[in-house]
PDB file of C-alpha atoms in Angstrom:
ATOM      1  CA  MET W 101       6.430 -14.247 -68.911  1.00  0.00           C
ATOM      2  CA  ARG W 102       4.070 -16.966 -67.747  1.00  0.00           C
ATOM      3  CA  TYR W 103       4.698 -20.685 -67.864  1.00  0.00           C
ATOM      4  CA  GLU W 104       2.671 -23.449 -66.266  1.00  0.00           C
ATOM      5  CA  HIS W 105       2.610 -27.218 -66.326  1.00  0.00           C
ATOM      6  CA  LEU W 106       1.335 -30.219 -64.368  1.00  0.00           C
ATOM      7  CA  VAL W 107       3.262 -33.012 -62.682  1.00  0.00           C
ATOM      8  CA  GLU W 108       1.241 -36.145 -61.980  1.00  0.00           C
ATOM      9  CA  VAL W 109       1.931 -37.443 -58.479  1.00  0.00           C
ATOM     10  CA  ASN W 110      -0.092 -40.663 -58.285  1.00  0.00           C
ATOM     11  CA  ASP W 111      -0.083 -42.260 -61.720  1.00  0.00           C
ATOM     12  CA  PRO W 112      -2.469 -45.256 -61.833  1.00  0.00           C
ATOM     13  CA  ARG W 113      -0.468 -46.634 -64.786  1.00  0.00           C
ATOM     14  CA  VAL W 114       2.436 -47.255 -62.375  1.00  0.00           C
ATOM     15  CA  PRO W 115       0.848 -49.477 -59.693  1.00  0.00           C
ATOM     16  CA  LEU W 116       4.136 -50.294 -57.919  1.00  0.00           C
ATOM     17  CA  LEU W 117       4.843 -46.626 -57.196  1.00  0.00           C
ATOM     18  CA  PRO W 118       3.759 -45.891 -53.598  1.00  0.00           C
ATOM     19  CA  ARG W 119       0.850 -43.468 -53.479  1.00  0.00           C
ATOM     20  CA  LEU W 120       1.229 -40.155 -51.713  1.00  0.00           C
ATOM     21  CA  THR W 121      -1.666 -38.708 -49.759  1.00  0.00           C
ATOM     22  CA  ARG W 122      -2.684 -35.075 -50.096  1.00  0.00           C
ATOM     23  CA  ALA W 123      -1.419 -34.520 -46.522  1.00  0.00           C
ATOM     24  CA  GLN W 124       2.013 -35.999 -47.340  1.00  0.00           C
ATOM     25  CA  LEU W 125       2.237 -33.917 -50.488  1.00  0.00           C
ATOM     26  CA  TRP W 126       1.316 -30.801 -48.504  1.00  0.00           C
ATOM     27  CA  ARG W 127       3.884 -31.515 -45.788  1.00  0.00           C
ATOM     28  CA  GLY W 128       6.489 -31.967 -48.528  1.00  0.00           C
ATOM     29  CA  LEU W 129       5.635 -28.557 -49.993  1.00  0.00           C
ATOM     30  CA  VAL W 130       5.880 -26.968 -46.550  1.00  0.00           C
ATOM     31  CA  ARG W 131       9.268 -28.613 -46.059  1.00  0.00           C
ATOM     32  CA  ARG W 132      10.346 -27.226 -49.447  1.00  0.00           C
ATOM     33  CA  ALA W 133       9.433 -23.732 -48.192  1.00  0.00           C
ATOM     34  CA  GLU W 134      11.099 -24.116 -44.798  1.00  0.00           C
ATOM     35  CA  GLN W 135      14.159 -26.132 -45.872  1.00  0.00           C
ATOM     36  CA  PRO W 136      14.672 -25.187 -49.530  1.00  0.00           C
ATOM     37  CA  TRP W 137      18.291 -26.411 -49.618  1.00  0.00           C
ATOM     38  CA  GLU W 138      16.879 -29.965 -49.700  1.00  0.00           C
ATOM     39  CA  PHE W 139      15.142 -29.181 -53.012  1.00  0.00           C
ATOM     40  CA  VAL W 140      16.983 -26.376 -54.815  1.00  0.00           C
ATOM     41  CA  LEU W 141      20.208 -27.186 -56.634  1.00  0.00           C
ATOM     42  CA  GLY W 142      22.976 -24.643 -56.017  1.00  0.00           C
ATOM     43  CA  LEU W 143      21.439 -23.178 -52.880  1.00  0.00           C
ATOM     44  CA  ASN W 144      24.135 -22.601 -50.248  1.00  0.00           C
ATOM     45  CA  GLY W 145      21.785 -21.666 -47.433  1.00  0.00           C
ATOM     46  CA  ALA W 146      18.502 -20.091 -46.458  1.00  0.00           C
ATOM     47  CA  THR W 147      17.306 -17.991 -43.549  1.00  0.00           C
ATOM     48  CA  VAL W 148      13.692 -17.563 -42.472  1.00  0.00           C
ATOM     49  CA  HIS W 149      13.483 -14.035 -41.026  1.00  0.00           C
ATOM     50  CA  ALA W 150       9.821 -13.900 -40.087  1.00  0.00           C
ATOM     51  CA  ARG W 151       6.777 -16.096 -39.778  1.00  0.00           C
ATOM     52  CA  GLY W 152       3.228 -14.837 -39.685  1.00  0.00           C
ATOM     53  CA  HIS W 153      -0.353 -15.324 -40.768  1.00  0.00           C
ATOM     54  CA  GLU W 154      -2.742 -13.497 -43.049  1.00  0.00           C
ATOM     55  CA  GLY W 155      -6.008 -15.124 -42.063  1.00  0.00           C
ATOM     56  CA  ALA W 156      -5.645 -18.855 -42.782  1.00  0.00           C
ATOM     57  CA  VAL W 157      -2.513 -18.299 -44.903  1.00  0.00           C
ATOM     58  CA  ALA W 158       0.850 -18.778 -43.186  1.00  0.00           C
ATOM     59  CA  THR W 159       3.695 -16.551 -44.369  1.00  0.00           C
ATOM     60  CA  LEU W 160       7.483 -16.833 -44.347  1.00  0.00           C
ATOM     61  CA  THR W 161       9.957 -14.102 -45.240  1.00  0.00           C
ATOM     62  CA  ARG W 162      13.254 -15.603 -46.385  1.00  0.00           C
ATOM     63  CA  THR W 163      16.680 -14.930 -47.805  1.00  0.00           C
ATOM     64  CA  LEU W 164      18.176 -17.551 -50.111  1.00  0.00           C
ATOM     65  CA  ASP W 165      21.960 -17.594 -50.535  1.00  0.00           C
ATOM     66  CA  PHE W 166      23.234 -18.838 -53.889  1.00  0.00           C
ATOM     67  CA  GLY W 167      26.806 -17.681 -53.257  1.00  0.00           C
ATOM     68  CA  SER W 168      27.181 -15.219 -56.118  1.00  0.00           C
ATOM     69  CA  PHE W 169      23.742 -13.708 -55.491  1.00  0.00           C
ATOM     70  CA  VAL W 170      21.101 -13.486 -52.792  1.00  0.00           C
ATOM     71  CA  VAL W 171      17.338 -13.742 -53.255  1.00  0.00           C
ATOM     72  CA  HIS W 172      14.744 -12.197 -50.949  1.00  0.00           C
ATOM     73  CA  ASP W 173      11.293 -13.704 -51.084  1.00  0.00           C
ATOM     74  CA  ARG W 174       8.027 -14.238 -49.281  1.00  0.00           C
ATOM     75  CA  VAL W 175       6.200 -17.562 -49.135  1.00  0.00           C
ATOM     76  CA  LEU W 176       2.432 -17.857 -48.678  1.00  0.00           C
ATOM     77  CA  LEU W 177       1.180 -21.267 -47.534  1.00  0.00           C
ATOM     78  CA  THR W 178      -2.522 -21.982 -47.999  1.00  0.00           C
ATOM     79  CA  PRO W 179      -3.034 -25.242 -46.056  1.00  0.00           C
ATOM     80  CA  LEU W 180      -3.495 -28.346 -48.198  1.00  0.00           C
ATOM     81  CA  GLU W 181      -4.044 -26.184 -51.308  1.00  0.00           C
ATOM     82  CA  GLN W 182      -1.033 -24.219 -52.510  1.00  0.00           C
ATOM     83  CA  THR W 183       2.243 -22.468 -51.873  1.00  0.00           C
ATOM     84  CA  ARG W 184       3.168 -19.191 -53.510  1.00  0.00           C
ATOM     85  CA  ILE W 185       6.671 -17.743 -53.566  1.00  0.00           C
ATOM     86  CA  GLU W 186       6.922 -14.037 -54.367  1.00  0.00           C
ATOM     87  CA  THR W 187      10.495 -13.051 -55.197  1.00  0.00           C
ATOM     88  CA  GLU W 188      11.688  -9.456 -55.025  1.00  0.00           C
ATOM     89  CA  ALA W 189      13.355  -7.885 -58.042  1.00  0.00           C
ATOM     90  CA  ALA W 190      17.162  -7.639 -57.926  1.00  0.00           C
ATOM     91  CA  ALA W 191      19.853  -6.313 -60.249  1.00  0.00           C
ATOM     92  CA  GLY W 192      19.266  -8.014 -63.595  1.00  0.00           C
ATOM     93  CA  PHE W 193      16.360 -10.106 -62.280  1.00  0.00           C
ATOM     94  CA  PRO W 194      12.692  -9.094 -62.350  1.00  0.00           C
ATOM     95  CA  ALA W 195      10.208  -9.685 -59.561  1.00  0.00           C
ATOM     96  CA  SER W 196       8.680 -13.111 -60.065  1.00  0.00           C
ATOM     97  CA  SER W 197       6.409 -15.690 -58.500  1.00  0.00           C
ATOM     98  CA  LEU W 198       5.944 -19.428 -58.388  1.00  0.00           C
ATOM     99  CA  THR W 199       2.621 -20.909 -57.374  1.00  0.00           C
ATOM    100  CA  ILE W 200       2.440 -24.646 -56.676  1.00  0.00           C
ATOM    101  CA  ARG W 201      -1.153 -25.808 -56.417  1.00  0.00           C
ATOM    102  CA  ILE W 202      -2.341 -29.274 -55.375  1.00  0.00           C
ATOM    103  CA  GLU W 203      -5.047 -30.543 -57.721  1.00  0.00           C
ATOM    104  CA  GLU W 204      -7.145 -33.665 -57.210  1.00  0.00           C
ATOM    105  CA  PRO W 205      -9.587 -34.094 -60.108  1.00  0.00           C
ATOM    106  CA  HIS W 206     -10.494 -37.588 -58.854  1.00  0.00           C
ATOM    107  CA  PRO W 207     -10.003 -39.115 -55.392  1.00  0.00           C
ATOM    108  CA  GLN W 208      -6.301 -39.860 -54.764  1.00  0.00           C
ATOM    109  CA  ARG W 209      -5.419 -38.732 -58.336  1.00  0.00           C
ATOM    110  CA  LEU W 210      -3.040 -35.973 -57.293  1.00  0.00           C
ATOM    111  CA  TYR W 211      -1.246 -33.451 -59.477  1.00  0.00           C
ATOM    112  CA  LEU W 212       0.884 -30.423 -58.775  1.00  0.00           C
ATOM    113  CA  ARG W 213       0.323 -27.411 -61.027  1.00  0.00           C
ATOM    114  CA  PHE W 214       3.393 -25.165 -61.230  1.00  0.00           C
ATOM    115  CA  VAL W 215       2.803 -21.587 -62.424  1.00  0.00           C
ATOM    116  CA  TYR W 216       5.819 -19.349 -63.052  1.00  0.00           C
ATOM    117  CA  GLU W 217       5.302 -15.633 -63.651  1.00  0.00           C
ATOM    118  CA  SER W 218       7.742 -12.760 -64.071  1.00  0.00           C
ATOM    119  CA  ALA W 219       7.999  -9.369 -65.684  1.00  0.00           C
ATOM    120  CA  ALA W 220      10.513  -8.626 -68.429  1.00  0.00           C
ATOM    121  CA  VAL W 221      13.853  -7.178 -67.349  1.00  0.00           C
ATOM    122  CA  ASP W 222      14.256  -3.567 -68.485  1.00  0.00           C
ATOM    123  CA  GLY W 223      16.477  -3.311 -71.531  1.00  0.00           C
ATOM    124  CA  GLN W 224      16.591  -7.043 -72.276  1.00  0.00           C
ATOM    125  CA  GLY W 225      13.603  -7.336 -74.596  1.00  0.00           C
ATOM    126  CA  GLU W 226      11.995 -10.673 -75.375  1.00  0.00           C
ATOM    127  CA  LEU W 227      13.894 -13.929 -75.010  1.00  0.00           C
ATOM    128  CA  ASP W 228      14.342 -16.079 -78.108  1.00  0.00           C
ATOM    129  CA  ALA W 229      12.328 -19.289 -78.488  1.00  0.00           C
ATOM    130  CA  VAL W 230      15.318 -21.559 -77.795  1.00  0.00           C
ATOM    131  CA  THR W 231      16.134 -19.779 -74.520  1.00  0.00           C
ATOM    132  CA  VAL W 232      12.480 -19.893 -73.428  1.00  0.00           C
ATOM    133  CA  GLY W 233      12.297 -23.603 -74.300  1.00  0.00           C
ATOM    134  CA  LEU W 234      15.445 -24.416 -72.328  1.00  0.00           C
ATOM    135  CA  ARG W 235      14.242 -22.414 -69.329  1.00  0.00           C
ATOM    136  CA  ASN W 236      10.885 -24.192 -69.374  1.00  0.00           C
ATOM    137  CA  GLN W 237      12.607 -27.606 -69.599  1.00  0.00           C
ATOM    138  CA  ALA W 238      14.742 -26.660 -66.589  1.00  0.00           C
ATOM    139  CA  TYR W 239      11.611 -25.648 -64.648  1.00  0.00           C
ATOM    140  CA  GLU W 240       9.895 -28.932 -65.502  1.00  0.00           C
ATOM    141  CA  GLN W 241      12.886 -31.050 -64.494  1.00  0.00           C
ATOM    142  CA  ALA W 242      13.261 -29.171 -61.202  1.00  0.00           C
ATOM    143  CA  ASP W 243       9.555 -29.679 -60.509  1.00  0.00           C
ATOM    144  CA  ILE W 244       9.717 -33.400 -61.310  1.00  0.00           C
ATOM    145  CA  ASP W 245      12.718 -33.572 -58.953  1.00  0.00           C
ATOM    146  CA  THR W 246      10.621 -31.826 -56.263  1.00  0.00           C
ATOM    147  CA  VAL W 247       7.971 -34.552 -56.495  1.00  0.00           C
ATOM    148  CA  GLY W 248      10.699 -37.205 -56.398  1.00  0.00           C
ATOM    149  CA  ARG W 249      12.214 -35.631 -53.277  1.00  0.00           C
ATOM    150  CA  ILE W 250       8.792 -35.461 -51.582  1.00  0.00           C
ATOM    151  CA  ARG W 251       8.308 -39.137 -52.453  1.00  0.00           C
ATOM    152  CA  GLU W 252      11.711 -39.986 -50.901  1.00  0.00           C
ATOM    153  CA  LEU W 253      10.857 -38.098 -47.713  1.00  0.00           C
ATOM    154  CA  ALA W 254       7.492 -39.889 -47.480  1.00  0.00           C
ATOM    155  CA  GLU W 255       9.152 -43.299 -47.952  1.00  0.00           C
ATOM    156  CA  GLN W 256      11.597 -42.428 -45.142  1.00  0.00           C
ATOM    157  CA  GLY W 257       8.650 -41.605 -42.858  1.00  0.00           C
ATOM    158  CA  LEU W 258       9.618 -37.931 -42.656  1.00  0.00           C
ATOM    159  CA  LEU W 259       6.281 -36.608 -43.872  1.00  0.00           C
TER     160      LEU W 259
END
């Protein structure tokens, strides 16, 4: 499964909306990686077990606690460019990834590209079109909420 979409951050058609800088957007994405409970609905807690570097890319190894299940993942942070979350497979859930890339096709015209990828779960076959559509709508709403939360943090001077 692969699903991707764009969220426009600085829309010139909405002049009263405060503009975010690339640096603010980046700091918001880093905060999302380090403090995911501020962004992810239903998350009870998160623990960062290790921090490291692979060249210029910072890495975090985390455990996310959703109460009824736990997720183990690794986050790769490429400064001012993208974050990538690689989630380990678990019972009933395939390994998956989410890449969030900052795009700036024109100066100060910022977008976030969200790319979701996962393998099929053994024995479950293909999902029906309605289920896929609902899942994709949920991804899009969560991603729009992420931009809204980053905007709130910027307005509070926290980025």
